[in-house]
Amino acid sequence: MAASVAVENLNPKVLKCEYAVRGEIVIHAQRMQQQLQNQPGSLPFDEILYCNIGNPQSLGQQPVTFFREVLALCDHPCLLEKEEIKSLFSADAISRAKQILATIPARATGAYSHSQGIKGLRDAIAAGIASRDGFPANADDIFITDGASPGVHLMMQLLIRNEKDGILCPIPQYPLYSASIALHGGTLVPYYLDEKTGWGLEISDLKKQLEDARSKGIDVRALVVINPGNPTGQVLAEDNQCDIVKFCKNEGLVLLADEVYQENIYVDNKKFNSFKKIARSLGYGEDDLPLVSFQSVSKGYYGECGKRGGYMEITGFSAPVREQIYKIASVNLCSNITGQILASLVMNPPKVGDESFASYKAEKDGILESLARRAKALEDAFNNLEGITCNKAEGAMYLFPQIHLPQKAIEAAKAAKKAPDAFYALRLLESTGIVVVPGSGFGQVPGTWHIRCTILPQEEKIPAVITRFKAFHEAFMAEYRG
Amino acid sequence: MAASVAVENLNPKVLKCEYAVRGEIVIHAQRMQQQLQNQPGSLPFDEILYCNIGNPQSLGQQPVTFFREVLALCDHPCLLEKEEIKSLFSADAISRAKQILATIPARATGAYSHSQGIKGLRDAIAAGIASRDGFPANADDIFITDGASPGVHLMMQLLIRNEKDGILCPIPQYPLYSASIALHGGTLVPYYLDEKTGWGLEISDLKKQLEDARSKGIDVRALVVINPGNPTGQVLAEDNQCDIVKFCKNEGLVLLADEVYQENIYVDNKKFNSFKKIARSLGYGEDDLPLVSFQSVSKGYYGECGKRGGYMEITGFSAPVREQIYKIASVNLCSNITGQILASLVMNPPKVGDESFASYKAEKDGILESLARRAKALEDAFNNLEGITCNKAEGAMYLFPQIHLPQKAIEAAKAAKKAPDAFYALRLLESTGIVVVPGSGFGQVPGTWHIRCTILPQEEKIPAVITRFKAFHEAFMAEYRG
């Protein structure tokens, strides 16, 4: 191996960065999957069940037919000239594809677009936002991105100058935020969500953490809020959101609103409100609050993770700052056009009266209702086990149960040089093939231990998942109970 | 506007970064295009001709039919069950789509893949590389990316610790490199390509620049080579490549080989050799040279810029360093699956005997032969003008003529607070609607002035482009001649 490049002389920010969602346990799972392929029957289970990541289609969720019809026609526009397609594609998919192609310069789905994304698609997204919120949205504020992650990186890159710049993040948080802050050399300023009140977000704690950071000389630039929560699954109440918006305005913070689970709500007493809607309802305009909303085609009922579509809507930034945002976007030329088209579709799905509406609605409702049932079944199962407590999954795609580990298990983990929750998750994987992410990957109150488990296994598999989990957990507790 | 975020408190690395390919002149052009739409006839031309960027399909190049057939079928796999598709798709596109779907877990083109890309597609890419080079390639060495740019950023992020880390880059260079080095806070160490010898790369100059940088305390980590050249269009000779490889080995440098124009060669006496082939031919293996090769679906005869597909092949890095590369890739989850599929297709196009082979070959040859004619026509036209000299475009998609500006023009530029080549390019745009990029965006020998112009306008438009350009240039020279 050439000696010029070694771990010791790499960028220390890279070394510091961690991303547990695809970390050690997942790599171990991939090795076991290879083993199952090469030597079937060599493990105590016959499949690896990836509950580590919100990746619905990998577990069998089917894409929404209308979306895929439009994508196929846009990928191969010659089809639109053929009579035969009328029996293969719905009429509204055909007309939508024609309409989209008409907005693309030279009808070229293979050309780089404007660095913010194709204007006509941004118009469609802005219209979708306006219709969702009841407040206007502007295509010039939309940056279409390859999923939500590049938008988050872009904002961190823009705001973080050095380790004295801080970003307030919830704990537990989705580790994209900690990874991106580490890669850009900033400081993560944690605020704790309160597990006892269903992962409540307390303004008093926000305030305390902000002041504490400031007293240490940290210039806190932004507040990250994930709503619905990841990994915690809670949905913020409207008055709580109002307080958050006021807090950001008063403290001069950029509000980075991760709203990628906006369609994933499973309880009747909660609904999704965008932070932009909340801010506008309070009468706050461009002068009051720099606000970024992230959305993705990967989540919701669409679950199109592999298409890498998403957008960020930025409001409340001055023209010179927007120019810098545009410049960074332009260095990467543009996001992929298939993802751009899909982002416009999820924000403007079929409407009543469209040929596809009935099938679209049936597919959407089927997925969301099933996710709600799965969330409830897993939540109940966790709460029925010794030493596990689990808040309600009001939204998103995850449960984040607390595992009250016996002291002997904690000692065994220590002996194995693992965090106790990583030790538990590894044992779970080795016994059952179920892959979850240890809570330490998301952050948690010191001395508490959690796992994040998606609600995504297919519904007919849920009873077996629960049975396997229960058997493992009971054996684990029997082994380590004091 | 909220005062918390202002240009003054943004990341200075962002402020320092420049990207001329989509810079001031392009933004000005977009404004003029809007004006033409709103007030037709209000400008002395009726269309903006974007020769600033290698974006073939935006100027009318058609995608290769076979590739798009496969993409459409993979986007909407239900089609594969219908009898009617036999009259709409070629048999080999149908079988290729089935074969690709069979390699994707759960056949899910909407799922996140392995962070390096779908294994079966990486196998296909590795097979394509092996067949191109005559040396083995390994799917584990392939990282499929959203175009080539994210791979370049990833390597810069990995290697650059601070401003004392240097990257040797050609001048002129594609400004992705200068932008990425600036964003990651490193130092660009320039080496000059010799315009007099057709943009030759002199090892003696490389050596001189390296030693000069080292004497200033710069730790030079890597050498960037763009072959075929961008913006310069030259194709390196094999013995020159051997010397470069030996230089990197002797000096302990990572060789970052931008090989995205590997299919774009327009002269009979040159051929493309990958640096990996050169290194292996010299007997160099994993222990001798850390080497990264970047490839993209955006260039070649395919020109699928909007699909954002590409890969990097990394060899010669130790396992712990590779783990860090994998970790950064995993933070972004994966590249888009459509681009991944396309990357596998361009590295494994139809073969003799496949139903699509004849039409595929006709499309490919038609595009490449036309590009060669366009390159020659533009090169001749430039060389026939007073005060312009232009090297041969042996490859890539650009010409980089030198404009020997009269002193009066240089003074007028100074008065207008513009670089002389930016002044020229702006005047060109305002007179003709032709968008080119000033040489200052790529770097050039101080006191020389260039423009980069793509060879991509459709062939039937080339005579009109030349006529417009000639009329502008003659008037410009008449105005400023001493």
Short mmCIF file of N, CA and C in Angstrom, two decimals, chain A residues 2-3 37 73 79 104 130 139 156 163 166 168 218 220 223 237-238 273 279 289 312 314 349 391 418 445 459 461 472:
data_model
loop_
_atom_site.label_atom_id
_atom_site.label_comp_id
_atom_site.label_asym_id
_atom_site.label_seq_id
_atom_site.Cartn_x
_atom_site.Cartn_y
_atom_site.Cartn_z
N ALA A 2 0.58 2.20 -0.85
CA ALA A 2 1.36 3.43 -0.89
C ALA A 2 1.24 4.14 0.47
N ALA A 3 2.35 4.64 0.95
CA ALA A 3 2.38 5.15 2.32
C ALA A 3 1.95 6.60 2.41
N GLN A 37 -26.15 -16.12 2.06
CA GLN A 37 -26.20 -16.45 0.63
C GLN A 37 -25.24 -17.59 0.30
N LEU A 73 -42.30 7.82 -18.76
CA LEU A 73 -42.58 8.60 -19.98
C LEU A 73 -41.58 9.74 -20.15
N LEU A 79 -41.93 7.54 -26.38
CA LEU A 79 -43.14 6.75 -26.13
C LEU A 79 -44.40 7.58 -26.35
N ILE A 104 -39.46 21.91 -19.68
CA ILE A 104 -38.01 21.67 -19.66
C ILE A 104 -37.41 22.21 -20.95
N ALA A 130 -47.92 26.23 -1.32
CA ALA A 130 -48.95 27.26 -1.08
C ALA A 130 -50.28 26.60 -0.76
N ALA A 139 -41.21 30.14 -6.44
CA ALA A 139 -40.27 29.20 -7.07
C ALA A 139 -38.82 29.64 -6.89
N MET A 156 -25.04 23.91 6.39
CA MET A 156 -23.96 23.82 7.39
C MET A 156 -22.68 24.44 6.83
N GLU A 163 -14.95 26.00 14.86
CA GLU A 163 -15.55 25.27 15.99
C GLU A 163 -16.26 26.19 16.98
N GLY A 166 -21.91 27.34 16.53
CA GLY A 166 -22.71 26.24 17.06
C GLY A 166 -24.05 26.10 16.37
N LEU A 168 -27.77 24.39 17.28
CA LEU A 168 -28.63 23.71 18.26
C LEU A 168 -29.32 22.53 17.59
N ILE A 218 -19.53 30.29 22.28
CA ILE A 218 -20.04 29.72 21.03
C ILE A 218 -21.02 30.71 20.41
N VAL A 220 -23.99 30.77 18.40
CA VAL A 220 -25.01 29.82 17.94
C VAL A 220 -25.72 30.40 16.73
N LEU A 223 -30.96 26.74 14.69
CA LEU A 223 -31.67 25.71 15.46
C LEU A 223 -32.22 24.68 14.48
N ALA A 237 -46.86 20.11 18.62
CA ALA A 237 -48.13 20.83 18.71
C ALA A 237 -47.93 22.26 18.18
N GLU A 238 -49.04 22.81 17.67
CA GLU A 238 -48.96 24.12 17.02
C GLU A 238 -48.44 25.21 17.95
N ASN A 273 -47.98 20.86 10.70
CA ASN A 273 -47.94 22.27 10.29
C ASN A 273 -46.52 22.61 9.90
N ALA A 279 -44.91 30.54 11.00
CA ALA A 279 -44.29 31.87 11.00
C ALA A 279 -45.20 32.89 10.33
N LEU A 289 -37.33 36.25 10.05
CA LEU A 289 -36.82 34.92 10.38
C LEU A 289 -36.21 34.25 9.16
N MET A 312 -35.17 22.27 -0.72
CA MET A 312 -35.25 23.15 0.45
C MET A 312 -35.90 24.44 -0.01
N ILE A 314 -36.08 28.25 1.02
CA ILE A 314 -35.37 29.20 1.89
C ILE A 314 -36.08 30.55 1.83
N PRO A 349 -49.74 15.70 -6.40
CA PRO A 349 -50.23 14.38 -6.83
C PRO A 349 -51.57 14.51 -7.57
N ASN A 391 -42.44 5.35 23.77
CA ASN A 391 -43.43 6.38 23.47
C ASN A 391 -44.19 6.03 22.20
N LYS A 418 -18.03 -2.14 24.21
CA LYS A 418 -19.14 -1.61 23.42
C LYS A 418 -19.99 -0.72 24.31
N VAL A 445 -30.03 10.89 26.78
CA VAL A 445 -29.64 11.35 28.11
C VAL A 445 -28.62 10.35 28.67
N GLU A 459 -46.39 -5.67 6.62
CA GLU A 459 -47.33 -5.90 7.72
C GLU A 459 -47.46 -7.38 8.07
N LYS A 461 -45.29 -9.52 8.06
CA LYS A 461 -44.10 -10.01 8.76
C LYS A 461 -44.01 -9.53 10.21
N PHE A 472 -35.77 -13.11 21.83
CA PHE A 472 -34.41 -12.62 22.09
C PHE A 472 -34.35 -11.83 23.39
#
